[in-house]
mmCIF file of C-alpha atoms and ligand atoms in Angstrom:
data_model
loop_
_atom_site.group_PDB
_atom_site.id
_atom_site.type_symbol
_atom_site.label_atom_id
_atom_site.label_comp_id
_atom_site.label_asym_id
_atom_site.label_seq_id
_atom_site.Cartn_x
_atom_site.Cartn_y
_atom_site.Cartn_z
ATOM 1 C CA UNK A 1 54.480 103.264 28.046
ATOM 2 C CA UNK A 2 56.709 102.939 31.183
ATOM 3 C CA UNK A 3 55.565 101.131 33.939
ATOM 4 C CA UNK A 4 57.033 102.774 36.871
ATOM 5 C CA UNK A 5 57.256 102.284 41.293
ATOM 6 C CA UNK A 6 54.493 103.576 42.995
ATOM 7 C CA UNK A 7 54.268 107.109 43.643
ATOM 8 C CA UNK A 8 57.732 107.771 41.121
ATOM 9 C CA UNK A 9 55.210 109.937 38.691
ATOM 10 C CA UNK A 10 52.167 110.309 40.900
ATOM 11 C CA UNK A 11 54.333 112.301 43.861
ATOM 12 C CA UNK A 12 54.038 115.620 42.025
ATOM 13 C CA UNK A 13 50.518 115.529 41.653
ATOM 14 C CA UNK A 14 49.748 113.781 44.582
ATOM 15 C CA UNK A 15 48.365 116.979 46.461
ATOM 16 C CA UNK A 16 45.604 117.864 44.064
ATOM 17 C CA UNK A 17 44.943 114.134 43.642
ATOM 18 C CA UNK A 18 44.359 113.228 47.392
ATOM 19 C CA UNK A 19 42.290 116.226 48.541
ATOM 20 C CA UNK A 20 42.154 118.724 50.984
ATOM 21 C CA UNK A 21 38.939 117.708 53.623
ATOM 22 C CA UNK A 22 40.402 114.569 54.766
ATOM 23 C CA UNK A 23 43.603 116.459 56.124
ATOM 24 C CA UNK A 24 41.868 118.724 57.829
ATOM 25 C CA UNK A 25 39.593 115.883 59.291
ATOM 26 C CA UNK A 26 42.817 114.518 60.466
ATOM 27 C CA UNK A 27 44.137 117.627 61.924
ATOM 28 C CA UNK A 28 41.116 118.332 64.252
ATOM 29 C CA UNK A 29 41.315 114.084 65.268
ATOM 30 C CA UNK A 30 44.837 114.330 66.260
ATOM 31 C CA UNK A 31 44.488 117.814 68.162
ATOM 32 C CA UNK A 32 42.192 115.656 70.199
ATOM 33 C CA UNK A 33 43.931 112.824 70.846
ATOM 34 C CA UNK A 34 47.108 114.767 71.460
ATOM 35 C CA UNK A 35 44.326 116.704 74.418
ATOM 36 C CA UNK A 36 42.869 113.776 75.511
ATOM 37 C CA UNK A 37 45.874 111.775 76.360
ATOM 38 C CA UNK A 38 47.754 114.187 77.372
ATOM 39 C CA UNK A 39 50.808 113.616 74.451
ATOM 40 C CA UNK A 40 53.933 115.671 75.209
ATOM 41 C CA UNK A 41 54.452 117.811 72.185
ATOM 42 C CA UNK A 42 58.473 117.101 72.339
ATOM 43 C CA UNK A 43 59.050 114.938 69.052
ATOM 44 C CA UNK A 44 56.468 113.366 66.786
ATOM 45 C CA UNK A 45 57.518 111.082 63.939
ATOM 46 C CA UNK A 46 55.123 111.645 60.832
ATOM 47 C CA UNK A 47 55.564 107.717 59.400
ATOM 48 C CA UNK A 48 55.251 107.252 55.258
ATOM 49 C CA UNK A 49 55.007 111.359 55.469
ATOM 50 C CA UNK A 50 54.470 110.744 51.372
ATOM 51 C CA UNK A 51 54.314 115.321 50.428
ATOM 52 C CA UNK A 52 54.728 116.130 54.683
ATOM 53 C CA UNK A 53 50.999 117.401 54.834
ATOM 54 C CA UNK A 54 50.140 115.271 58.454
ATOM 55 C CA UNK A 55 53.769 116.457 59.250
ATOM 56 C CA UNK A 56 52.862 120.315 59.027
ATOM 57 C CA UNK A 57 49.954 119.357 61.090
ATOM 58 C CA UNK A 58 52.106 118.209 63.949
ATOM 59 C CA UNK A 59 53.847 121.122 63.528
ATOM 60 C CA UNK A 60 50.907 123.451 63.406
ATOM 61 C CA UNK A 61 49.767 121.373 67.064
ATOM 62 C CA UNK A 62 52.482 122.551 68.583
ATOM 63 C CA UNK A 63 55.195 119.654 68.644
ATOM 64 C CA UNK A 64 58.961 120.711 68.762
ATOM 65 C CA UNK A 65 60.445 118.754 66.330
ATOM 66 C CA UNK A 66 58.748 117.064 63.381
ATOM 67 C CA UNK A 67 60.240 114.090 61.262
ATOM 68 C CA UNK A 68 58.620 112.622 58.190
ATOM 69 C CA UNK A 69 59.904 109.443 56.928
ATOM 70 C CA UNK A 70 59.010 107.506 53.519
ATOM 71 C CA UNK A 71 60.425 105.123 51.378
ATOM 72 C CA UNK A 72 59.881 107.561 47.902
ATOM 73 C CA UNK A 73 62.480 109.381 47.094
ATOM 74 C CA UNK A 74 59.903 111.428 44.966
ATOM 75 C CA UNK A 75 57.100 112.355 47.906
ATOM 76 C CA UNK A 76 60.175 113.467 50.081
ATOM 77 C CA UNK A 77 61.128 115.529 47.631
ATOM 78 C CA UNK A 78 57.717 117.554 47.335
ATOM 79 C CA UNK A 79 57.271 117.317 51.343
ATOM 80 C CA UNK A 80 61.310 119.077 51.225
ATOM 81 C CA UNK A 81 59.956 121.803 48.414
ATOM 82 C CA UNK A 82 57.175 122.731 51.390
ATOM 83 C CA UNK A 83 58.396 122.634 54.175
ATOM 84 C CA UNK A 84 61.571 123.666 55.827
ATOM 85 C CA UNK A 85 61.317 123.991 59.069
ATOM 86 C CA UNK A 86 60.922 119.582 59.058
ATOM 87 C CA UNK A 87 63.287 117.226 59.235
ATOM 88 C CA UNK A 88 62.285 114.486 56.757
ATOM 89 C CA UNK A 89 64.529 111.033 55.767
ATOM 90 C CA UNK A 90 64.695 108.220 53.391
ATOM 91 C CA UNK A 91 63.457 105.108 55.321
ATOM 92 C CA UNK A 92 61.955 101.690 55.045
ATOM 93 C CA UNK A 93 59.000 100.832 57.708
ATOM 94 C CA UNK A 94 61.261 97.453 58.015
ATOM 95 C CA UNK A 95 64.469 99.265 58.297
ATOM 96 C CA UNK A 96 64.010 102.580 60.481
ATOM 97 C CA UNK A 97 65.716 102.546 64.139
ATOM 98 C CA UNK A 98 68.374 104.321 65.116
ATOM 99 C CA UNK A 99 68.705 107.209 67.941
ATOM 100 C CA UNK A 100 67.020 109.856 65.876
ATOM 101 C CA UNK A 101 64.150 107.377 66.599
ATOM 102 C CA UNK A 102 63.989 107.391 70.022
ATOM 103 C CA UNK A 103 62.059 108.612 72.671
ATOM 104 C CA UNK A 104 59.248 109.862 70.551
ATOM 105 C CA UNK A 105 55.879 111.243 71.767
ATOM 106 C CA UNK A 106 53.673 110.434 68.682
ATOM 107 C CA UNK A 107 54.194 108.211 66.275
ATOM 108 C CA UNK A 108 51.373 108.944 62.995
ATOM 109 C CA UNK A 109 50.982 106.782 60.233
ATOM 110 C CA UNK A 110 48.115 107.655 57.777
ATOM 111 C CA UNK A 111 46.044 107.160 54.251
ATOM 112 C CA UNK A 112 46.517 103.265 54.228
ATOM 113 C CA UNK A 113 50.320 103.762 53.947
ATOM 114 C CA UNK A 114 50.746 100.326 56.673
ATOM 115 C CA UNK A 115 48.358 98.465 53.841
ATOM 116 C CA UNK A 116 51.257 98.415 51.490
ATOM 117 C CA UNK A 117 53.061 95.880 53.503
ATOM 118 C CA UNK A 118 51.533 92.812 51.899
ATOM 119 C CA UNK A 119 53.000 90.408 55.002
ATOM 120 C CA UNK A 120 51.571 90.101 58.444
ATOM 121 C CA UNK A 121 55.488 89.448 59.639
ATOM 122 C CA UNK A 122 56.408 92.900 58.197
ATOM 123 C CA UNK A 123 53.302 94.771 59.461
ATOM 124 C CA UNK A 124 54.627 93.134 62.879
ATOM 125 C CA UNK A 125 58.144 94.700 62.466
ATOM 126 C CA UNK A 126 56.831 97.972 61.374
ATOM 127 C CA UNK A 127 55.204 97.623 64.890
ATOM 128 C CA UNK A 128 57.815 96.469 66.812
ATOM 129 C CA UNK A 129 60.405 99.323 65.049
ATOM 130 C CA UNK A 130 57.418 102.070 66.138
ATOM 131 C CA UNK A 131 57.449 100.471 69.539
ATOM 132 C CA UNK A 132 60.926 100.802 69.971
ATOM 133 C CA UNK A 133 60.942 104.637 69.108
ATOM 134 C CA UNK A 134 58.578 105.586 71.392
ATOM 135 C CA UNK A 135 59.384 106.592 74.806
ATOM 136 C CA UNK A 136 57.474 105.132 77.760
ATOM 137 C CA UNK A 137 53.650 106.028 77.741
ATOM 138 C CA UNK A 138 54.255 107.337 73.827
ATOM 139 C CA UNK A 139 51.155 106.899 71.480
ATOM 140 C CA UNK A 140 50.998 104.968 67.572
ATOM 141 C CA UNK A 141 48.146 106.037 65.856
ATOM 142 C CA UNK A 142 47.467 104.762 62.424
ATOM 143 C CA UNK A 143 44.735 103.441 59.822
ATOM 144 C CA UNK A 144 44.223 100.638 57.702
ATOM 145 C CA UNK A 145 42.204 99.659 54.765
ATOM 146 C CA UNK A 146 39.932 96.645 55.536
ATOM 147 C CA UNK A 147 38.173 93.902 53.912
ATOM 148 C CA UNK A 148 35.183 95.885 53.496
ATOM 149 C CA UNK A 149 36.901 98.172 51.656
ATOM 150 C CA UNK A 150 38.256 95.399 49.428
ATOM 151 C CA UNK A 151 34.236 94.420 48.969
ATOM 152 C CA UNK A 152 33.343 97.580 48.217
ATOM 153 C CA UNK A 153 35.999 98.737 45.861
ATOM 154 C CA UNK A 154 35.688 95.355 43.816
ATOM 155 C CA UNK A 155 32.553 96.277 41.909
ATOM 156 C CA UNK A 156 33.802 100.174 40.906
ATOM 157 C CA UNK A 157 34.408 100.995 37.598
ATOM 158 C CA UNK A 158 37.133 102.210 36.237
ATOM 159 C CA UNK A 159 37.468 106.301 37.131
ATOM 160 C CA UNK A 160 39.439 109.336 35.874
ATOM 161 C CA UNK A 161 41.262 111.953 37.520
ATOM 162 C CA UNK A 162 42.403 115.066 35.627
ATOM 163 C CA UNK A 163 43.704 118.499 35.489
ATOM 164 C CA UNK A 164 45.972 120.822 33.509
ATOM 165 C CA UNK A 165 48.314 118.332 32.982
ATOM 166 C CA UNK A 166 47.178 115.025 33.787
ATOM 167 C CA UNK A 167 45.179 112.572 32.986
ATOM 168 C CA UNK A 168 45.070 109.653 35.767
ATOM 169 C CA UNK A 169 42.529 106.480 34.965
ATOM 170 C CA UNK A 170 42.428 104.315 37.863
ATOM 171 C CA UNK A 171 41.147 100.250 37.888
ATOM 172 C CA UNK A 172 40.770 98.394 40.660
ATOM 173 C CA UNK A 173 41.463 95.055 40.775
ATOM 174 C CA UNK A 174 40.740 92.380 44.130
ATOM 175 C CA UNK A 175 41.960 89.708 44.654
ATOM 176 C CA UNK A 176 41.224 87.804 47.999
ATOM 177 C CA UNK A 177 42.858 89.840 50.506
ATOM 178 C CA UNK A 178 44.901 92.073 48.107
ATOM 179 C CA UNK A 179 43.698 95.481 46.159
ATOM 180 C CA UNK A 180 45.671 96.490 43.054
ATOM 181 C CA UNK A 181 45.106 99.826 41.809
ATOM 182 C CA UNK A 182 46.487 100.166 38.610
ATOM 183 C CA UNK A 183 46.787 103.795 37.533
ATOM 184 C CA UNK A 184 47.336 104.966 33.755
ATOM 185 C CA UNK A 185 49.045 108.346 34.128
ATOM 186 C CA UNK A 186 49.043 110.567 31.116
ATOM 187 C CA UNK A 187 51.354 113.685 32.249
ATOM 188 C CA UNK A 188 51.513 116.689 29.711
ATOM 189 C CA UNK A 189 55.073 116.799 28.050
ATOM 190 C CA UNK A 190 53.861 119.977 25.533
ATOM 191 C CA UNK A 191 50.695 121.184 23.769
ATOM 192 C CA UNK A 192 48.546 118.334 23.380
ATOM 193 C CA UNK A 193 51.624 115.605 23.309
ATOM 194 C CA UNK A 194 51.511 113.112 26.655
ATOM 195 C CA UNK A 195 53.515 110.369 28.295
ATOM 196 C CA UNK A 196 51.895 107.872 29.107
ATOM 197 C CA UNK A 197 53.134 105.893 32.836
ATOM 198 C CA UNK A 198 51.322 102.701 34.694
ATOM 199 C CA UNK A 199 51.806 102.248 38.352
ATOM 200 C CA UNK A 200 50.196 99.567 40.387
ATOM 201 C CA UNK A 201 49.656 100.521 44.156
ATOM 202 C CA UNK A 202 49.039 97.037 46.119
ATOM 203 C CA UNK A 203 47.816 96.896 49.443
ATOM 204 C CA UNK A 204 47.121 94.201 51.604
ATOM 205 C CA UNK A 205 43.609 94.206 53.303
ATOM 206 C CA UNK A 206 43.703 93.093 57.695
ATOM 207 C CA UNK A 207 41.178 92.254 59.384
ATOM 208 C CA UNK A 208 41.110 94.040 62.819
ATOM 209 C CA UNK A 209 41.309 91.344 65.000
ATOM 210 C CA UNK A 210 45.032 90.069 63.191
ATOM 211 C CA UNK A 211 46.624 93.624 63.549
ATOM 212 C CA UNK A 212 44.937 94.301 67.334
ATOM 213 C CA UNK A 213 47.014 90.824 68.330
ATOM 214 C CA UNK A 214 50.208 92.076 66.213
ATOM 215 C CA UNK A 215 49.952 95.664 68.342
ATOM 216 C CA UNK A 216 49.335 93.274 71.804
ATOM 217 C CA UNK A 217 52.507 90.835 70.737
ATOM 218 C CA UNK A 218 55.070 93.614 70.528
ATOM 219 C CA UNK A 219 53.825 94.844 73.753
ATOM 220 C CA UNK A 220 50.849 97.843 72.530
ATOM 221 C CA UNK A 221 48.463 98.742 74.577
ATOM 222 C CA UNK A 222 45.072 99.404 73.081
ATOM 223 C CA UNK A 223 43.565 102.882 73.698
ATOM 224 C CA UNK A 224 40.834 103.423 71.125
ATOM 225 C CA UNK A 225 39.753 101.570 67.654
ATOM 226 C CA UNK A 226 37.241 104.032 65.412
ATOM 227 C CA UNK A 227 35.712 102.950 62.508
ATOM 228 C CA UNK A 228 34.641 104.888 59.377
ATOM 229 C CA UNK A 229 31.761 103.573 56.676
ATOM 230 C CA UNK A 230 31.936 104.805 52.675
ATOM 231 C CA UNK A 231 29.498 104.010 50.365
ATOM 232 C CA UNK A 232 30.835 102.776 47.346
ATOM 233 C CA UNK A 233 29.707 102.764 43.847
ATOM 234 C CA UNK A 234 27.546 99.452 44.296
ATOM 235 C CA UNK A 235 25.431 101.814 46.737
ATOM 236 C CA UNK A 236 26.364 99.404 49.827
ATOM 237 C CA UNK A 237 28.005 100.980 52.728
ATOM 238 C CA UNK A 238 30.810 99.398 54.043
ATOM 239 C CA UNK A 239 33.885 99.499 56.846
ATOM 240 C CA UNK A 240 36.246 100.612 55.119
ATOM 241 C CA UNK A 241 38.651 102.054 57.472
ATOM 242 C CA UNK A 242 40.092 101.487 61.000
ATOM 243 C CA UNK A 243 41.973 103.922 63.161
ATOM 244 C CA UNK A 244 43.668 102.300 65.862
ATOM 245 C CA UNK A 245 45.434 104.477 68.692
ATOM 246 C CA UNK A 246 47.768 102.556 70.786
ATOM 247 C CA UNK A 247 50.026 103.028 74.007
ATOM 248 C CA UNK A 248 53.336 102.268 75.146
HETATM 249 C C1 SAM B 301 48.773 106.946 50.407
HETATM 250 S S1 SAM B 301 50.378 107.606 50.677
HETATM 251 C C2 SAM B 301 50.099 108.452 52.202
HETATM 252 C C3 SAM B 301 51.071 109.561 52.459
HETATM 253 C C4 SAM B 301 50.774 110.409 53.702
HETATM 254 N N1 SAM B 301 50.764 109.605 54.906
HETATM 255 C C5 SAM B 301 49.480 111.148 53.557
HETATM 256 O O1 SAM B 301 48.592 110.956 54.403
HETATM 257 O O2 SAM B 301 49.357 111.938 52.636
HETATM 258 C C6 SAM B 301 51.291 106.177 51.166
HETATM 259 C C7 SAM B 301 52.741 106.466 51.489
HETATM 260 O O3 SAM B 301 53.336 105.282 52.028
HETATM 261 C C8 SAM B 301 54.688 105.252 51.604
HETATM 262 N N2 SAM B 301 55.204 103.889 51.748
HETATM 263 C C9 SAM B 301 54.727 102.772 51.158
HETATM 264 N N3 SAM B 301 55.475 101.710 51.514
HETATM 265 C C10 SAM B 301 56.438 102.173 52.366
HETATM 266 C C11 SAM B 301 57.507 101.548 53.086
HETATM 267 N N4 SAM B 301 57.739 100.229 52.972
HETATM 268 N N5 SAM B 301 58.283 102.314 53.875
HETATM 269 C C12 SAM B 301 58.044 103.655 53.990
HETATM 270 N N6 SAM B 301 57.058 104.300 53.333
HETATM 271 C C13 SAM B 301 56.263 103.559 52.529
HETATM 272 C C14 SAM B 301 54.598 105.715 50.167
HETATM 273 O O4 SAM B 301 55.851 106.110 49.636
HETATM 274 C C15 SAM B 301 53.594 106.861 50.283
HETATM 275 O O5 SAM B 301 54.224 108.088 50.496
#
């Protein structure tokens, strides 16, 4: 068994394992926002695109010029197989500035990708590098996983996802603030002969009120914080997720 970085295996599956209904949720909330604040459709930057798919929805709204940035080498790949008509680069949330960064109308960050910064000093300069690349009056939106998902989550049992080729059992672990998802991956190498891979996703659970003063500190403005509630296997509902949509 090879224990590998998150998302090195997973990447080439990761379409069939995420879902479809969620992305189109997504692409009917940002239409909105994008209406109801007026956002410019000049450049949007599609932040930890992972496979592009909230990138093509930028796209598909109308703005100009699309990039998608990630830290995988492996989900850019798939989200470069897709689609060509985006622009899509290797970078760090800690590390990406520069002048193809600037002046942006729409910054997106989705699916808990900001939860895998597992220090409130780097979720702040993720935020400040965001605030920096948009223009004057340019909008952040993004979600996070919260403690009630941590709550929830920490009395599932182990579950399997599987097709064709693949076999994925994932365990959650919680520990205080911190979720590790440790995922067995099984991938098909010929007839009924598998490799088997391990990768632990950890994410870092914030309560609101720390990330809504991080935003304020760099100099956000606060437009709109939705919640969403899941039920989880315990048959509690829970927070689980926060969207928060924030101004220049
Ligand atoms: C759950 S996936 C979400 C991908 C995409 N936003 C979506 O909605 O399908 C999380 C993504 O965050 C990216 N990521 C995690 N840490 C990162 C970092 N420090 N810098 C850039 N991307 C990162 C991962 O590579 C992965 O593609």
């Amino acid at each position: 068994m090879s224990q590998v970085a998150s998302y090195r295996i997973l990447a080439k599956y990761y379409d069939s394992f995420a879902g479809k209904k969620r992305y189109k949720e997504w692409e009917v909330f940002l239409n909105s926002l994008v209406k109801k604040y007026k956002i410019e459709k000049k450049i949007a930057v599609d932040l930890a695109c992972g496979t592009g798919i909230n990138s093509k929805t930028l796209r598909n709204i109308g703005f100009e010029k699309v990039l998608g940035v990630d830290n995988s080498r492996e989900m850019l790949a798939e989200a470069k197989k897709k689609y060509k008509d985006i622009s899509f680069a290797r970078k760090d949330f800690l590390s990406f500035s520069g002048k193809e960064f600037a002046n942006v109308d729409l910054v997106t960050c989705f699916y808990d990708s900001l939860n895998y910064l597992l220090k409130e000093s780097e979720l702040k300069k993720t935020f400040k590098n965001v605030y920096n690349s948009l223009k004057i009056g340019g909008v952040f939106v993004f979600d996070l996983n919260t403690p009630g998902h941590a709550k929830g989550i920490s009395n599932n049992k182990p579950s399997i996802f599987t097709n064709e080729d693949l076999f994925v059992i994932m365990d959650n672990k919680v520990k205080g603030r911190f979720w590790f998802l440790n995922l067995s991956i099984l991938v098909r190498k010929k007839g009924n002969t598998f490799s088997l891979f391990k990768e632990i996703h950890t994410e870092k659970m914030y309560e609101e009120g720390v990330v809504v003063n991080l935003l304020k500190s760099v100099g956000f403005k606060i437009l709109e914080i939705k919640k969403e509630n899941k039920k989880y296997q315990d048959g509690k509902t829970y927070n689980n997720r926060i969207y928060y949509i924030v101004k220049k």
